Structure formats: C-alpha cells, structure tokens
Tab-separated table of C-alpha atoms in Angstrom:
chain	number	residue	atom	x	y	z
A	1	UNK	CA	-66.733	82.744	-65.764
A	2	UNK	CA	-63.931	84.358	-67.498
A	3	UNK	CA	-66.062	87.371	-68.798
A	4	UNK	CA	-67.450	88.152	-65.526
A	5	UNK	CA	-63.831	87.781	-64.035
A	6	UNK	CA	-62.200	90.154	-66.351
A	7	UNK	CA	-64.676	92.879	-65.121
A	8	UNK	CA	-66.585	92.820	-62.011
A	9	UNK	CA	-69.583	94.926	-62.220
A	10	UNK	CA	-71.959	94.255	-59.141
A	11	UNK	CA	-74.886	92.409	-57.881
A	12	UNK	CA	-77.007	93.302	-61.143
A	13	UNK	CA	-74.695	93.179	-63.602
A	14	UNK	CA	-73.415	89.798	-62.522
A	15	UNK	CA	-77.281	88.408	-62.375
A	16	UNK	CA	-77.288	89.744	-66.072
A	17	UNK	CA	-74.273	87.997	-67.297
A	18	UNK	CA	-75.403	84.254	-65.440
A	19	UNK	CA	-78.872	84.805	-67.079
A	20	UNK	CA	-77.309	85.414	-70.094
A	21	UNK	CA	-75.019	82.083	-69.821
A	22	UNK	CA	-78.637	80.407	-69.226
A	23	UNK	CA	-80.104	81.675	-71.936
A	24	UNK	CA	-77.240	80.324	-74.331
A	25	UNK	CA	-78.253	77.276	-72.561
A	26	UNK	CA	-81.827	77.004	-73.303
A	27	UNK	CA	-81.562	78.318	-77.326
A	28	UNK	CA	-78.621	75.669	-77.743
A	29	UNK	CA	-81.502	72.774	-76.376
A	30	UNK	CA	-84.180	74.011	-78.624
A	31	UNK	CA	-82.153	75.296	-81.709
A	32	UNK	CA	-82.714	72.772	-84.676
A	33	UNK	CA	-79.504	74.262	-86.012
A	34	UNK	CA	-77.381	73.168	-82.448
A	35	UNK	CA	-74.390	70.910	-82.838
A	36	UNK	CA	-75.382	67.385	-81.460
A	37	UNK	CA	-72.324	67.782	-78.830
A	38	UNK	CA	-73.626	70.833	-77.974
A	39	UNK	CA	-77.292	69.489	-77.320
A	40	UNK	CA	-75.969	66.389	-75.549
A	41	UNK	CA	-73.856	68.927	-73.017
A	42	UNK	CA	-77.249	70.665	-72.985
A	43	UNK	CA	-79.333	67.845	-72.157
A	44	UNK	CA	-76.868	67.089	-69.134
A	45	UNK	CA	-77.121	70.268	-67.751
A	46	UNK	CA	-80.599	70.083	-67.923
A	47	UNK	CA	-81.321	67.228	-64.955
A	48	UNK	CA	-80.579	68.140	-61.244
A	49	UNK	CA	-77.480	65.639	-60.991
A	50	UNK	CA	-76.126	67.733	-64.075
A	51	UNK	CA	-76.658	71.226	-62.497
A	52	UNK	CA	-75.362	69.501	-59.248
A	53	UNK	CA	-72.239	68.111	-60.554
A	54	UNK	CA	-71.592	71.598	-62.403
A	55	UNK	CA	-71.930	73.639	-59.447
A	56	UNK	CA	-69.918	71.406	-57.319
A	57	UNK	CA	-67.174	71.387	-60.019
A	58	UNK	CA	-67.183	75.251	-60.084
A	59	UNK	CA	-67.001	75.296	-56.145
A	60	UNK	CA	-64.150	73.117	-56.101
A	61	UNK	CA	-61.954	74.599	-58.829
A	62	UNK	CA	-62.655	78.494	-57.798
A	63	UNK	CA	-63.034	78.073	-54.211
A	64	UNK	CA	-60.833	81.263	-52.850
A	65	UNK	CA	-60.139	82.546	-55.645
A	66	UNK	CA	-59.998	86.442	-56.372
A	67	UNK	CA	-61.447	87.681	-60.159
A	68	UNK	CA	-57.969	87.674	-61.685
A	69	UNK	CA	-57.067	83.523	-60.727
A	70	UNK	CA	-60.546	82.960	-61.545
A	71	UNK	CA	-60.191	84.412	-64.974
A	72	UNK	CA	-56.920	82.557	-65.530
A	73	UNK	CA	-58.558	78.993	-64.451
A	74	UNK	CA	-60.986	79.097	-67.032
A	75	UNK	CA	-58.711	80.385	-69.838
A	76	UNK	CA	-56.516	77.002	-69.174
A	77	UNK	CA	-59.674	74.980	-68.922
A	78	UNK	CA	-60.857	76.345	-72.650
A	79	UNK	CA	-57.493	75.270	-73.936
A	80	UNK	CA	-57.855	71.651	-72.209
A	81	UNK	CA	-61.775	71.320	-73.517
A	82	UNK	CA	-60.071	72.783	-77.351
A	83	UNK	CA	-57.170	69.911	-76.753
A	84	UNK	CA	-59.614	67.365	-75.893
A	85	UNK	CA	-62.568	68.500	-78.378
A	86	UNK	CA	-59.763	68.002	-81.004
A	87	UNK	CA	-58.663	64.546	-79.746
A	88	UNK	CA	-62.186	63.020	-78.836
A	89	UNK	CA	-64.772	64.552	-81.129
A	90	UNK	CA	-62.747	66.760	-84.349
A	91	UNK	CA	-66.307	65.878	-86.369
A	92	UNK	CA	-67.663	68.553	-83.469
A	93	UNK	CA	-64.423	70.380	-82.706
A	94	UNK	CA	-65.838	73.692	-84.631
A	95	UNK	CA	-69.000	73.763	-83.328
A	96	UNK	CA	-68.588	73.264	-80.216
A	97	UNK	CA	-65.708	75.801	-79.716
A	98	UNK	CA	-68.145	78.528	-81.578
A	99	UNK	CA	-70.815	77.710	-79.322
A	100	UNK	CA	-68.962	78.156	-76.073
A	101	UNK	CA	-67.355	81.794	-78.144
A	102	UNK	CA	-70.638	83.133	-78.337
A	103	UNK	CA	-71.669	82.406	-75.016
A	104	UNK	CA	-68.611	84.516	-73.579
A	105	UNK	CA	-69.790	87.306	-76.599
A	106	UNK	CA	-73.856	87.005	-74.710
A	107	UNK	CA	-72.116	87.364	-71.962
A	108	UNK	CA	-69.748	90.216	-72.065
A	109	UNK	CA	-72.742	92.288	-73.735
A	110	UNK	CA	-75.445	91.236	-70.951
A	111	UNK	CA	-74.440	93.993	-68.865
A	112	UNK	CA	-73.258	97.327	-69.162
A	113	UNK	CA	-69.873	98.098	-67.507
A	114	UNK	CA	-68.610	101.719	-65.910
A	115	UNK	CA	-72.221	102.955	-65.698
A	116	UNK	CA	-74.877	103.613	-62.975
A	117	UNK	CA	-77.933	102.295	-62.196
A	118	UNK	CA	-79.638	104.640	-64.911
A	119	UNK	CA	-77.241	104.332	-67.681
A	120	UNK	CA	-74.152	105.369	-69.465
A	121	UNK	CA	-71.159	102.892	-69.564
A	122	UNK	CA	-69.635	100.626	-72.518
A	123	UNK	CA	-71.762	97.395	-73.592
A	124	UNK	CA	-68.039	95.481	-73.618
A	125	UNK	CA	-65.528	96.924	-71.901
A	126	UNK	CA	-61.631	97.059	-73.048
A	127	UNK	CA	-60.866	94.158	-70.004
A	128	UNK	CA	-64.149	92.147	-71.510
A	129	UNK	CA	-62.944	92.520	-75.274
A	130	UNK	CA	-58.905	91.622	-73.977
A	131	UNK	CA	-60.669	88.666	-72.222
A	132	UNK	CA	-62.852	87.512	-75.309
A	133	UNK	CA	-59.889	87.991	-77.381
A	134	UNK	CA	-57.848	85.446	-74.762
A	135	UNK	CA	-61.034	83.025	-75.036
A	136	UNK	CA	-61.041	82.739	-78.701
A	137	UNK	CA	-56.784	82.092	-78.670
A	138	UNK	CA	-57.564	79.135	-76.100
A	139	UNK	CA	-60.100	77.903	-78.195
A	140	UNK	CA	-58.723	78.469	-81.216
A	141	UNK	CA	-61.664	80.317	-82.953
C-alpha cells in the first residue's frame, strides 16, 4: 500500500502493482524455502473469510484517505508488525520482515512510473526508492 501511495501511476499501473502483491502471495504458499510464519499468513489469506477480513481491515483503516496519509498509515503499521514480530515470534522476526521487504521491492518494480502507455519512464521512481527506503527503517531490514 505504501509503494503505490508514494507514487500514483493510474488504472494500469496500479492493477500491476496489486498483481504483483498477489503474486508474492502465491510463490510465498508454494516456495519450499518460505518461512513457516510466512506460509501460515499465506494460508489465511488464502480462504474467503481471510481475503474478507483483509479487505475489510484495509477499508476501515484507509477509508478517506488521500495517497500521502495512506502512505504514512502503513509505514506505522510496519513498525507495529516489526515491534510485535520481535515480541511474539523473534525465531521468525527476520524472515518475515524480508518477506514483506521484497514484496514492497515486486511492487515498486511492477510498473513503470513517468511513462506512457508505450514506454519510457523509470522502473522505481525517486518517491518509490524514498518510500522503500522508509519501509526497510520501519522494519528494520
């Protein structure tokens, strides 16, 4: 949510980056190499109730908000998952934090930003590399 916050770029390019947060999704659930946190989080997002309560959470917490709050919200809720990954689970602290860094890295590179339909553009843009850079300080990666 962050990534996609930091730098708007459109109907396409936003179905790009969700498709890439998907993807991250599905190679974490049939990776042998996935963290067992990571595959549990996985496996709940993986049943309608899961998606369900996801969406609903999103809706709640962004409801009204413009790009910039909605960037800010989920930088404070990566530190809070990093405080409570580190309190609850330190065995899968690492992992876990990785996993959601390269998701915002899929991400930021799904979608090419200051082009046009036909090309041109940067594959992470300066607001998208600030951003990842803010991700991996909440998460302390």
């Amino acid at each position: 949510m962050a990534i996609t916050a930091a730098e708007p770029s459109g109907l396409w390019g936003l179905l790009k980056e969700s498709f890439a947060g998907g993807a991250a999704l599905s190679k974490a659930a049939t990776g042998s190499n996935a963290n067992g946190l990571v595959k549990a989080v996985v496996a709940d997002f993986s049943t309608s109730e899961g998606r369900s309560a996801a969406r609903d959470g999103l809706q709640a917490e962004f409801a009204g908000s413009k790009p910039p709050e909605m960037k800010t919200k989920s930088i404070d809720s990566l530190r809070q998952v990093s405080a409570l990954l580190g309190a609850k689970a330190p065995g899968d602290a690492a992992a876990f934090k990785d996993w959601l860094r390269q998701i915002s890295q899929s991400t930021a590179e799904a979608s090419s930003e200051g082009g046009s339909l036909f090309g041109g553009g940067v594959q992470v843009s300066d607001a998208e590399k600030a951003t990842l850079a803010e991700i991996s300080s909440a998460l302390g990666v």
